[in-house]
Amino acid sequence: MSRAYKKSDYKRFTDAAYMLEFFRSHKMRLFPRAYRVVSATADYQRGLAAESYLTRYRVNIIQKNGLEVDIKLRGNRTSIQTYKVWRYLWQTFGVAHYTVPKPIYFFPEANFVLYAKFLGRTLRDFPQVGRERELHFKCVVALSAKKIAALHGMHARYLHQRTKAEEHASLRKLARKVREVRTRDARRLECAMETLEELMDAYVLNSRQFWTYVHGDFQPSNVIYNRNTQNVGIIDFATFQYFHPAHDIANFMLQLEMLLTSYAEELLPKNYPKKFLYSYLAECAPDVRQEIKRVLPVFLMRSALDMAVIRLTSPYYKQHGDPRKRLEKLFGIVAEQKVKLKA
């Protein structure tokens, strides 16, 4: 994003008095049916994303027909380009197909957006055991693949196309984080990073004809399932970009795999990442299908390295700890994909 990010600049968005005044002064635009805005609460939701500022709002209004209702809103930091794409997606098929939450208001001076709360639950919200979670996985995984395939197929208006220099800069940023690691894993990460840079050049950066709009952080936590409509919606669009679609696929598969390692082996079958991939490929043209299979190992390596570095450098994981088996699983995925590419 264009401006420097300082969390102190965003504290006003968690000030209930400030937000109540804002909701009242913009009542007609935000709540067309409202007669009066009675009260508002604002909470900050701590997240792992370094440049996010997730907020939650509950606004109590009295409608013109006399009914008193609570409206739940969300807020987050995002760029003007992302907001334009988000609004375009909503106007295109958000209303009819429950795919993206409705963007409500954008603060250009702060790069902050208010949007409607999706009704439903994520994969992480469901019980860790029992029939309900298994049914939820079966419903959500295939639907998620279809939804992200539909978004990948949309015309990428407003989007900045990721350049070769920007991808190299992104990899260098990841490499700098690797060098911050002061554990026995540092050398393993450095070797993997050197290989990844070569692979990205050879496999991905020269195949731009397949690039499209991508979510950028597509994972189970960013998919909401509504049991009433039996549909899914996608949230958290702070990382919109024009890049290879395999980026989203690999990230979702890997995040899902790591989520499944949190549960006992007998509770859930572990074929859900593959089910997601097969469901996605079923929505693709033959040439796209072949391209995804060709570059997917590279992006699985990229996502695994990214997740490993986060687990080794993030203050959250340093404070709460993370099972060693998850980290070893990530290193195992990197090694496995490297072997596949050499074969």
PDB file of C-alpha atoms in Angstrom, residues 186-319:
ATOM      1  CA  ALA A 186      18.037 -21.475   9.386  1.00  0.00           C
ATOM      2  CA  ARG A 187      20.306 -23.339   6.973  1.00  0.00           C
ATOM      3  CA  ARG A 188      17.471 -25.566   5.752  1.00  0.00           C
ATOM      4  CA  LEU A 189      15.415 -22.472   4.995  1.00  0.00           C
ATOM      5  CA  GLU A 190      18.256 -20.730   3.167  1.00  0.00           C
ATOM      6  CA  CYS A 191      18.883 -23.710   0.875  1.00  0.00           C
ATOM      7  CA  ALA A 192      15.184 -23.988   0.089  1.00  0.00           C
ATOM      8  CA  MET A 193      14.946 -20.255  -0.665  1.00  0.00           C
ATOM      9  CA  GLU A 194      17.822 -20.418  -3.154  1.00  0.00           C
ATOM     10  CA  THR A 195      16.075 -23.239  -4.992  1.00  0.00           C
ATOM     11  CA  LEU A 196      12.714 -21.453  -4.912  1.00  0.00           C
ATOM     12  CA  GLU A 197      14.046 -18.296  -6.595  1.00  0.00           C
ATOM     13  CA  GLU A 198      15.382 -20.342  -9.505  1.00  0.00           C
ATOM     14  CA  LEU A 199      12.126 -22.283  -9.826  1.00  0.00           C
ATOM     15  CA  MET A 200       9.936 -19.162  -9.796  1.00  0.00           C
ATOM     16  CA  ASP A 201      11.970 -17.723 -12.670  1.00  0.00           C
ATOM     17  CA  ALA A 202      11.874 -20.939 -14.673  1.00  0.00           C
ATOM     18  CA  TYR A 203       8.271 -22.038 -14.099  1.00  0.00           C
ATOM     19  CA  VAL A 204       6.097 -19.049 -13.198  1.00  0.00           C
ATOM     20  CA  LEU A 205       7.384 -15.624 -14.216  1.00  0.00           C
ATOM     21  CA  ASN A 206       7.555 -16.551 -17.894  1.00  0.00           C
ATOM     22  CA  SER A 207       4.000 -17.940 -18.154  1.00  0.00           C
ATOM     23  CA  ARG A 208       1.997 -14.728 -17.810  1.00  0.00           C
ATOM     24  CA  GLN A 209      -0.662 -15.821 -20.294  1.00  0.00           C
ATOM     25  CA  PHE A 210      -2.166 -17.868 -17.452  1.00  0.00           C
ATOM     26  CA  TRP A 211      -2.070 -15.094 -14.863  1.00  0.00           C
ATOM     27  CA  THR A 212      -5.362 -13.795 -13.546  1.00  0.00           C
ATOM     28  CA  TYR A 213      -7.002 -12.135 -10.555  1.00  0.00           C
ATOM     29  CA  VAL A 214      -6.021 -13.972  -7.346  1.00  0.00           C
ATOM     30  CA  HIS A 215      -7.153 -13.578  -3.763  1.00  0.00           C
ATOM     31  CA  GLY A 216      -3.593 -13.706  -2.411  1.00  0.00           C
ATOM     32  CA  ASP A 217      -4.432 -15.230   0.993  1.00  0.00           C
ATOM     33  CA  PHE A 218      -6.970 -17.907   0.140  1.00  0.00           C
ATOM     34  CA  GLN A 219      -7.268 -20.281   3.100  1.00  0.00           C
ATOM     35  CA  PRO A 220      -9.952 -22.034   5.206  1.00  0.00           C
ATOM     36  CA  SER A 221     -10.122 -19.126   7.673  1.00  0.00           C
ATOM     37  CA  ASN A 222     -11.160 -16.820   4.831  1.00  0.00           C
ATOM     38  CA  VAL A 223     -14.056 -18.989   3.665  1.00  0.00           C
ATOM     39  CA  ILE A 224     -17.454 -18.595   5.346  1.00  0.00           C
ATOM     40  CA  TYR A 225     -20.062 -21.355   5.044  1.00  0.00           C
ATOM     41  CA  ASN A 226     -23.745 -20.544   5.491  1.00  0.00           C
ATOM     42  CA  ARG A 227     -25.773 -23.651   6.258  1.00  0.00           C
ATOM     43  CA  ASN A 228     -29.073 -21.922   5.524  1.00  0.00           C
ATOM     44  CA  THR A 229     -28.120 -21.079   1.944  1.00  0.00           C
ATOM     45  CA  GLN A 230     -25.630 -23.984   1.690  1.00  0.00           C
ATOM     46  CA  ASN A 231     -23.168 -21.671   0.026  1.00  0.00           C
ATOM     47  CA  VAL A 232     -19.769 -20.163   0.755  1.00  0.00           C
ATOM     48  CA  GLY A 233     -18.436 -16.636   0.700  1.00  0.00           C
ATOM     49  CA  ILE A 234     -14.842 -15.424   0.573  1.00  0.00           C
ATOM     50  CA  ILE A 235     -13.529 -12.718   2.903  1.00  0.00           C
ATOM     51  CA  ASP A 236     -10.322 -10.731   3.602  1.00  0.00           C
ATOM     52  CA  PHE A 237      -9.369  -9.125   0.296  1.00  0.00           C
ATOM     53  CA  ALA A 238      -6.353  -7.157   1.512  1.00  0.00           C
ATOM     54  CA  THR A 239      -4.011  -9.056  -0.835  1.00  0.00           C
ATOM     55  CA  PHE A 240      -5.772  -8.758  -4.206  1.00  0.00           C
ATOM     56  CA  GLN A 241      -3.260  -9.043  -7.032  1.00  0.00           C
ATOM     57  CA  TYR A 242      -2.738 -10.164 -10.597  1.00  0.00           C
ATOM     58  CA  PHE A 243      -0.699 -13.345 -10.395  1.00  0.00           C
ATOM     59  CA  HIS A 244      -0.697 -17.054 -11.176  1.00  0.00           C
ATOM     60  CA  PRO A 245      -3.884 -18.854 -10.001  1.00  0.00           C
ATOM     61  CA  ALA A 246      -1.783 -21.700  -8.580  1.00  0.00           C
ATOM     62  CA  HIS A 247      -0.817 -19.276  -5.807  1.00  0.00           C
ATOM     63  CA  ASP A 248      -4.332 -19.472  -4.319  1.00  0.00           C
ATOM     64  CA  ILE A 249      -4.676 -23.210  -4.895  1.00  0.00           C
ATOM     65  CA  ALA A 250      -1.396 -24.127  -3.215  1.00  0.00           C
ATOM     66  CA  ASN A 251      -2.025 -21.851  -0.243  1.00  0.00           C
ATOM     67  CA  PHE A 252      -5.496 -23.276   0.396  1.00  0.00           C
ATOM     68  CA  MET A 253      -4.296 -26.877   0.056  1.00  0.00           C
ATOM     69  CA  LEU A 254      -1.406 -26.326   2.433  1.00  0.00           C
ATOM     70  CA  GLN A 255      -3.393 -24.377   5.017  1.00  0.00           C
ATOM     71  CA  LEU A 256      -6.053 -27.088   4.931  1.00  0.00           C
ATOM     72  CA  GLU A 257      -3.400 -29.777   5.358  1.00  0.00           C
ATOM     73  CA  MET A 258      -1.965 -27.990   8.389  1.00  0.00           C
ATOM     74  CA  LEU A 259      -5.441 -27.534   9.841  1.00  0.00           C
ATOM     75  CA  LEU A 260      -6.109 -31.245   9.526  1.00  0.00           C
ATOM     76  CA  THR A 261      -2.908 -32.083  11.416  1.00  0.00           C
ATOM     77  CA  SER A 262      -4.532 -30.419  14.433  1.00  0.00           C
ATOM     78  CA  TYR A 263      -7.016 -33.274  14.719  1.00  0.00           C
ATOM     79  CA  ALA A 264      -6.537 -36.912  15.543  1.00  0.00           C
ATOM     80  CA  GLU A 265      -5.922 -39.100  12.507  1.00  0.00           C
ATOM     81  CA  GLU A 266      -9.092 -41.113  12.975  1.00  0.00           C
ATOM     82  CA  LEU A 267     -11.424 -38.118  13.103  1.00  0.00           C
ATOM     83  CA  LEU A 268     -11.195 -36.941   9.508  1.00  0.00           C
ATOM     84  CA  PRO A 269      -9.910 -38.415   6.265  1.00  0.00           C
ATOM     85  CA  LYS A 270      -6.871 -36.544   4.972  1.00  0.00           C
ATOM     86  CA  ASN A 271      -7.877 -36.448   1.301  1.00  0.00           C
ATOM     87  CA  TYR A 272      -9.550 -33.040   1.507  1.00  0.00           C
ATOM     88  CA  PRO A 273      -6.639 -31.056  -0.024  1.00  0.00           C
ATOM     89  CA  LYS A 274      -6.677 -33.377  -3.053  1.00  0.00           C
ATOM     90  CA  LYS A 275     -10.454 -33.146  -3.215  1.00  0.00           C
ATOM     91  CA  PHE A 276     -10.128 -29.364  -3.356  1.00  0.00           C
ATOM     92  CA  LEU A 277      -7.588 -29.604  -6.190  1.00  0.00           C
ATOM     93  CA  TYR A 278      -9.695 -32.048  -8.234  1.00  0.00           C
ATOM     94  CA  SER A 279     -12.808 -29.894  -7.752  1.00  0.00           C
ATOM     95  CA  TYR A 280     -10.893 -26.835  -8.950  1.00  0.00           C
ATOM     96  CA  LEU A 281      -9.408 -28.572 -11.993  1.00  0.00           C
ATOM     97  CA  ALA A 282     -12.884 -29.766 -12.991  1.00  0.00           C
ATOM     98  CA  GLU A 283     -13.841 -26.095 -13.475  1.00  0.00           C
ATOM     99  CA  CYS A 284     -10.829 -25.296 -15.702  1.00  0.00           C
ATOM    100  CA  ALA A 285     -10.131 -25.453 -19.422  1.00  0.00           C
ATOM    101  CA  PRO A 286      -7.703 -28.239 -20.463  1.00  0.00           C
ATOM    102  CA  ASP A 287      -4.744 -25.890 -21.041  1.00  0.00           C
ATOM    103  CA  VAL A 288      -5.232 -24.204 -17.656  1.00  0.00           C
ATOM    104  CA  ARG A 289      -5.550 -27.607 -16.000  1.00  0.00           C
ATOM    105  CA  GLN A 290      -2.231 -28.693 -17.451  1.00  0.00           C
ATOM    106  CA  GLU A 291      -0.542 -25.437 -16.439  1.00  0.00           C
ATOM    107  CA  ILE A 292      -1.788 -25.716 -12.844  1.00  0.00           C
ATOM    108  CA  LYS A 293      -0.384 -29.227 -12.537  1.00  0.00           C
ATOM    109  CA  ARG A 294       2.935 -28.035 -13.979  1.00  0.00           C
ATOM    110  CA  VAL A 295       3.549 -25.154 -11.557  1.00  0.00           C
ATOM    111  CA  LEU A 296       1.677 -26.322  -8.445  1.00  0.00           C
ATOM    112  CA  PRO A 297       4.793 -27.914  -6.832  1.00  0.00           C
ATOM    113  CA  VAL A 298       6.592 -24.547  -7.037  1.00  0.00           C
ATOM    114  CA  PHE A 299       3.774 -22.740  -5.247  1.00  0.00           C
ATOM    115  CA  LEU A 300       3.435 -25.504  -2.660  1.00  0.00           C
ATOM    116  CA  MET A 301       7.120 -24.955  -1.901  1.00  0.00           C
ATOM    117  CA  ARG A 302       6.570 -21.195  -1.734  1.00  0.00           C
ATOM    118  CA  SER A 303       3.601 -21.463   0.634  1.00  0.00           C
ATOM    119  CA  ALA A 304       5.344 -24.042   2.829  1.00  0.00           C
ATOM    120  CA  LEU A 305       8.419 -21.828   3.174  1.00  0.00           C
ATOM    121  CA  ASP A 306       6.278 -18.797   3.946  1.00  0.00           C
ATOM    122  CA  MET A 307       4.395 -20.693   6.657  1.00  0.00           C
ATOM    123  CA  ALA A 308       7.620 -22.105   8.117  1.00  0.00           C
ATOM    124  CA  VAL A 309       9.187 -18.645   8.354  1.00  0.00           C
ATOM    125  CA  ILE A 310       6.058 -17.244  10.018  1.00  0.00           C
ATOM    126  CA  ARG A 311       6.125 -20.033  12.583  1.00  0.00           C
ATOM    127  CA  LEU A 312       9.789 -19.342  13.347  1.00  0.00           C
ATOM    128  CA  THR A 313       9.648 -15.522  13.458  1.00  0.00           C
ATOM    129  CA  SER A 314       6.109 -14.484  14.455  1.00  0.00           C
ATOM    130  CA  PRO A 315       5.743 -13.143  18.037  1.00  0.00           C
ATOM    131  CA  TYR A 316       2.417 -15.006  18.233  1.00  0.00           C
ATOM    132  CA  TYR A 317       4.015 -18.410  17.711  1.00  0.00           C
ATOM    133  CA  LYS A 318       6.974 -17.505  19.917  1.00  0.00           C
ATOM    134  CA  GLN A 319       4.541 -16.733  22.718  1.00  0.00           C
TER     135      GLN A 319
END
